[in-house]
Coordinates of C-alpha atoms and ligand atoms in Angstrom, one line a residue:
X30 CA 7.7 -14.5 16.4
X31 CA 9.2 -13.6 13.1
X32 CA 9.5 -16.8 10.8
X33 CA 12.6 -17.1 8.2
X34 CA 10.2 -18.7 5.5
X35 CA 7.8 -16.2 6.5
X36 CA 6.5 -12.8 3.9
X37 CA 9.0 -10.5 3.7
X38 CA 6.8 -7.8 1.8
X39 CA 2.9 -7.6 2.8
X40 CA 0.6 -5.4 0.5
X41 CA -2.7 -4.6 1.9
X42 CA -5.5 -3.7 0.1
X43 CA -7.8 -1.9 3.1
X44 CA -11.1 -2.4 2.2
X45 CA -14.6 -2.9 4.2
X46 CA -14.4 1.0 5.8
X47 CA -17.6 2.1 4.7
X48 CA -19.5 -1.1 5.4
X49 CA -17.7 -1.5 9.3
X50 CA -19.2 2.0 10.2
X51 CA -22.6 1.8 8.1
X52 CA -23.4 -1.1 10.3
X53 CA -22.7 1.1 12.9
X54 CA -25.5 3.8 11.5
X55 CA -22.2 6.1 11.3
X56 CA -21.0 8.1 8.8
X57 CA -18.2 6.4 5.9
X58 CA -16.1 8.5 7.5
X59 CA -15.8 7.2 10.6
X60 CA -14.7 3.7 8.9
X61 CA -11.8 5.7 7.8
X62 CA -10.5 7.2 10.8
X63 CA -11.2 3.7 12.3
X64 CA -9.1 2.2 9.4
X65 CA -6.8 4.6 10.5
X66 CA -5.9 3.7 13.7
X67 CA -5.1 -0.2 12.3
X68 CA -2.6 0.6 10.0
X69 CA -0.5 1.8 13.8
X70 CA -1.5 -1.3 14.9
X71 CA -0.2 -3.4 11.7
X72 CA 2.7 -1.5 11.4
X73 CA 4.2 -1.8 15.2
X74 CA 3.4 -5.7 14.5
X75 CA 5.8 -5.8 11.3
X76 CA 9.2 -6.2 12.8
X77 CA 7.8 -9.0 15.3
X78 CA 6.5 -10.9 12.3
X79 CA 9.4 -10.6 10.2
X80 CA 8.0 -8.3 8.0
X81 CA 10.2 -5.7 6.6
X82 CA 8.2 -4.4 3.9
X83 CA 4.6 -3.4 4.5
X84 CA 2.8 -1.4 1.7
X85 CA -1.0 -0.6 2.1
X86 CA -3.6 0.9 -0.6
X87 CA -5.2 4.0 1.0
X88 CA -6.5 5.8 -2.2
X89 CA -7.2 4.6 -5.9
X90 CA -6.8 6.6 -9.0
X91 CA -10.8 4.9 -8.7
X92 CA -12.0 6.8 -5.6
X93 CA -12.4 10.1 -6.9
X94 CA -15.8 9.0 -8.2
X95 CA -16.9 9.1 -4.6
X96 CA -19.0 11.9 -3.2
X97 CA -16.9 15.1 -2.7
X98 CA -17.8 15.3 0.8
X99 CA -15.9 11.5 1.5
X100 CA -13.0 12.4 -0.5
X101 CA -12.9 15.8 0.6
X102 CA -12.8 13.9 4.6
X103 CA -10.4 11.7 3.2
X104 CA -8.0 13.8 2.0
X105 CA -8.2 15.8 5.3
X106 CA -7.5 12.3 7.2
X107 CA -4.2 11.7 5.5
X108 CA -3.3 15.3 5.8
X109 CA -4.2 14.3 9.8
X110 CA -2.7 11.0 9.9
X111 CA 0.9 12.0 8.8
X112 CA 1.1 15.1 11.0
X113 CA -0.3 12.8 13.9
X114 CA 1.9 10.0 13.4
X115 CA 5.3 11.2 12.1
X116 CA 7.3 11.6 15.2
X117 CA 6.0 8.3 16.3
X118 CA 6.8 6.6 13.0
X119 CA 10.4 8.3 13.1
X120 CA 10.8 6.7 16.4
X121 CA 10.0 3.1 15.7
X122 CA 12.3 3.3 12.9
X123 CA 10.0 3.2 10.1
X124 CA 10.9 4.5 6.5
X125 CA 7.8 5.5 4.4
X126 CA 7.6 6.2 1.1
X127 CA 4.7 7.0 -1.3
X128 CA 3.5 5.7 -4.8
X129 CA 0.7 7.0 -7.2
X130 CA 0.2 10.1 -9.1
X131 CA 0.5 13.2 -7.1
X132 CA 0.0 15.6 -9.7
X133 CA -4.1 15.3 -8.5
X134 CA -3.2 15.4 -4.7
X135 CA -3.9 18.9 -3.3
X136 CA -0.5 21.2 -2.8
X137 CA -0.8 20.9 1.4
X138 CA -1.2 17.0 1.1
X139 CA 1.7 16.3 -1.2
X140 CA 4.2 19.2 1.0
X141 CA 3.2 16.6 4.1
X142 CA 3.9 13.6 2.3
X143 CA 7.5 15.0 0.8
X144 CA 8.5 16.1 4.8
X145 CA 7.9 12.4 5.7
X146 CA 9.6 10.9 3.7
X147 CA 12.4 13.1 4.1
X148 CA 12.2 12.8 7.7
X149 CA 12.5 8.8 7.5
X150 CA 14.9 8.3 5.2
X151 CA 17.4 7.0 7.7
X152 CA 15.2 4.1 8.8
X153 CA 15.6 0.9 7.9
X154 CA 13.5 -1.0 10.2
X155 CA 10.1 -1.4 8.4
X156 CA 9.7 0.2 5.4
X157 CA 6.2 1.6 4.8
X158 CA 4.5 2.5 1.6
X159 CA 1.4 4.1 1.5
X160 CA -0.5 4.5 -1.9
X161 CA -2.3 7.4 -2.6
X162 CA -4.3 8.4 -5.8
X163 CA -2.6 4.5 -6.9
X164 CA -3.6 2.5 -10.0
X165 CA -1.7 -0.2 -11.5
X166 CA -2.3 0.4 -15.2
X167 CA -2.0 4.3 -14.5
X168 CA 1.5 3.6 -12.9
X169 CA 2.2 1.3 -15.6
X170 CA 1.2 4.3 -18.3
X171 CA 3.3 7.0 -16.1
X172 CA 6.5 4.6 -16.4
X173 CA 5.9 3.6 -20.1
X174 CA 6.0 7.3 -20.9
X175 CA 9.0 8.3 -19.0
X176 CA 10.5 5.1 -20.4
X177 CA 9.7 7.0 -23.8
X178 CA 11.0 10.5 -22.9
X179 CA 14.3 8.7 -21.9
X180 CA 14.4 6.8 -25.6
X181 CA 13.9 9.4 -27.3
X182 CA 16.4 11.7 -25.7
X183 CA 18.8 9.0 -25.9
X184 CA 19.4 7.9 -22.8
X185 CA 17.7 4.5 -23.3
X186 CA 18.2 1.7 -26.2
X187 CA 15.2 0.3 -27.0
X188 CA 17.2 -2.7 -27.9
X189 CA 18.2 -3.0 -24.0
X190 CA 14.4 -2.4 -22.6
X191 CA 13.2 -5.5 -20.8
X192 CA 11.0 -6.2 -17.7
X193 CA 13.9 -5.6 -15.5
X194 CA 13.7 -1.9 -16.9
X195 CA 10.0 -1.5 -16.7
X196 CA 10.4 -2.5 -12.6
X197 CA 12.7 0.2 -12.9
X198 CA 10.6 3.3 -14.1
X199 CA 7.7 2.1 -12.0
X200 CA 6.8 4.2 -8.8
X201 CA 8.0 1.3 -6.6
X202 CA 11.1 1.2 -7.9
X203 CA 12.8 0.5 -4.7
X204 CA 10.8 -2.0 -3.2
X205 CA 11.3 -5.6 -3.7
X206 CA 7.6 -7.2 -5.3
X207 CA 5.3 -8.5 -2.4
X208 CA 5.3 -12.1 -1.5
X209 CA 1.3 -11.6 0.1
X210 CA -1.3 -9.2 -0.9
X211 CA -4.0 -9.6 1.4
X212 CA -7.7 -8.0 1.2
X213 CA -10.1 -7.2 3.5
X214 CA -13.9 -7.1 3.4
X215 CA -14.9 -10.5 1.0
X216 CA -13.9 -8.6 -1.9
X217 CA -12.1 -11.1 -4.0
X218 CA -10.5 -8.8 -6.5
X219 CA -7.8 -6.5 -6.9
X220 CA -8.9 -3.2 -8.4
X221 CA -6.0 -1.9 -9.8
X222 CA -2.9 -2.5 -7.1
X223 CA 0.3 -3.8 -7.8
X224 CA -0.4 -5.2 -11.2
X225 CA 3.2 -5.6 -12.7
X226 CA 4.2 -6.2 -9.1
X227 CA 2.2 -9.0 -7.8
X228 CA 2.6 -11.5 -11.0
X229 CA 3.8 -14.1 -8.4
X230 CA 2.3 -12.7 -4.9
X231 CA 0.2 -15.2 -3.4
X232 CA -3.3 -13.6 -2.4
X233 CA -5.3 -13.9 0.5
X234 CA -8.8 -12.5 0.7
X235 CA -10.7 -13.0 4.0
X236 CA -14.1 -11.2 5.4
X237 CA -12.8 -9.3 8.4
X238 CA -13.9 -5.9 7.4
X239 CA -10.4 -3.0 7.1
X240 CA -10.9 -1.4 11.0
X241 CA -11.7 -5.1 12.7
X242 CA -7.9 -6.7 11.6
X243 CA -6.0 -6.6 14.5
X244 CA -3.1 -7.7 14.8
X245 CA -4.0 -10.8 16.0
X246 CA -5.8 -11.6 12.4
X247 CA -2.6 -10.1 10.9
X248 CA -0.6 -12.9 12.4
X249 CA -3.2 -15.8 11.7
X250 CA -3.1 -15.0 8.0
X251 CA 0.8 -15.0 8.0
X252 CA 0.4 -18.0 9.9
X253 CA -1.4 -19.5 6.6
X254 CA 1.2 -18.2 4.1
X255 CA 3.8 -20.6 6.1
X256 CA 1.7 -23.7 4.3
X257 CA 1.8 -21.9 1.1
X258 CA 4.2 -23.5 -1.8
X259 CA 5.2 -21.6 -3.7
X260 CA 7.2 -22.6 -7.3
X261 CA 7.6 -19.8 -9.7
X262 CA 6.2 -21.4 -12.3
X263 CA 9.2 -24.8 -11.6
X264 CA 8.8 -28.0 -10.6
X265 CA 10.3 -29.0 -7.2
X266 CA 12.0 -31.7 -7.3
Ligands
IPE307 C1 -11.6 1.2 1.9 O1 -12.9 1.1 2.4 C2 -11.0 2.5 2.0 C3 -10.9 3.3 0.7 C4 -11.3 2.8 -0.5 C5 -10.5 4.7 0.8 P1 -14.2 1.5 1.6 O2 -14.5 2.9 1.7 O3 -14.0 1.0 0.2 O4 -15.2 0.6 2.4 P2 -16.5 -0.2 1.7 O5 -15.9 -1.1 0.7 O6 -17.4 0.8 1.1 O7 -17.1 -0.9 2.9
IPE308 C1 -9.8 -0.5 -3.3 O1 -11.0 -0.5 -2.6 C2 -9.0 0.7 -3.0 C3 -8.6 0.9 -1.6 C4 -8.7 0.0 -0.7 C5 -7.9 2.1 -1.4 P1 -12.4 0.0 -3.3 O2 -13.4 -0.2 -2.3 O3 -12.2 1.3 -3.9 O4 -12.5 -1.1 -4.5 P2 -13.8 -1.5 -5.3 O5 -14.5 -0.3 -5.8 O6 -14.7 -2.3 -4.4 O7 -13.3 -2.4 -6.4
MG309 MG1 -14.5 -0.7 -0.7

């Protein structure tokens, strides 16, 4: 059940796709659509956990250099996956939003992902955020520019710029920064999510490969976080 001291924003970085159906002698692909299905899963777990915020990494700025065929499937999937699930996300009162750079994203793609959002923007339950064509520093370098645009037309003092102003021109802007950022696969390292955002997130990286966490191993890591102290850089007295 959900936990007061529990994480109020989860990121997930959903790795281990490509290895879970490999093993399988399947095609990468398959991993995805498997991956696919979880993030339902995840998502209908949130408000029972106590999770209001759940944002998960599903493309970075990195993944073009895959083969065209597995981006090519992969941008097909999300086109699939948001014209399969919207009613169903509507329903359960979940709000999603996007972050990354969707100048690259095909014209189809990015048409889906602006009816979505404008189709949940009453919700308030869970508030999912799904990143797409995402990097940290290149979301750092799209803020830092606009930041620029908005000095030099006057509408910002440099003298007034601060970190709280930064957070502000960022693509996730309206989300609060995660508490837990959790990987998948063994991978123990970031690659490029939630830089600025996750300077005090605590991290958990376990081995369950992306289309194997249930819900079940959703709640078990939460679970751990409980034990967690954190202290902001303080002393606790
Ligand atoms: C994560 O799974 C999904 C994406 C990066 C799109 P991977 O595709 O990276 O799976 P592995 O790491 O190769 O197993
Ligand atoms: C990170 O996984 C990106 C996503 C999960 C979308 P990758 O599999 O692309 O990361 P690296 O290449 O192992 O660092
Ligand atoms: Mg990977």
């Amino acid at each position: 059940m959900a936990d007061l001291n529990g994480p109020k924003h989860v990121a997930i970085i959903m790795d281990g796709n490509g290895r879970w159906a490999q093993m399988r002698g399947r095609p990468r692909l398959m991993g995805h659509h498997a991956g696919a299905r979880r993030v339902r899963e995840i998502v209908e777990a949130c408000p029972d956990q106590g999770v209001k915020y759940l944002t998960v990494f599903a493309f970075s700025t990195e993944n073009w250099k895959r083969t065209q065929s597995e981006v090519a499937g992969l941008m097909s999937l999300f086109r699939r996956y948001i014209q399969r699930e919207a009613r169903d996300l509507l329903a359960r009162g979940v709000r999603v939003r996007f972050i990354g750079d969707r100048v690259r994203l095909d014209d189809k793609l990015v048409t889906l992902m602006d009816e979505l959002e404008l189709l949940t923007s009453e919700n308030d339950k869970v508030h999912l955020t799904i990143a797409l064509n995402y990097g940290g520093r290149d979301e750092v370098a799209r803020a830092t520019k606009r930041l620029a645009y908005d000095v030099a037309a006057g509408k910002l003092d440099p003298k007034d710029v601060g970190d709280e102003t930064l957070t502000q021109y960022l693509d996730t802007c309206f989300l609060p920064d995660p508490d837990l950022v959790i990987r998948t696969s063994g991978e123990a390292r970031i690659s490029n999510f939630l830089l600025w955002q996750s300077a005090y997130a605590e991290y958990e990286f376990i081995e369950t490969l992306w289309p194997d966490f249930t819900k079940d191993v959703f709640a078990d890591v939460l679970s751990g976080y409980q034990s967690r102290d954190r202290r902001f850089g303080a002393v606790k007295v």
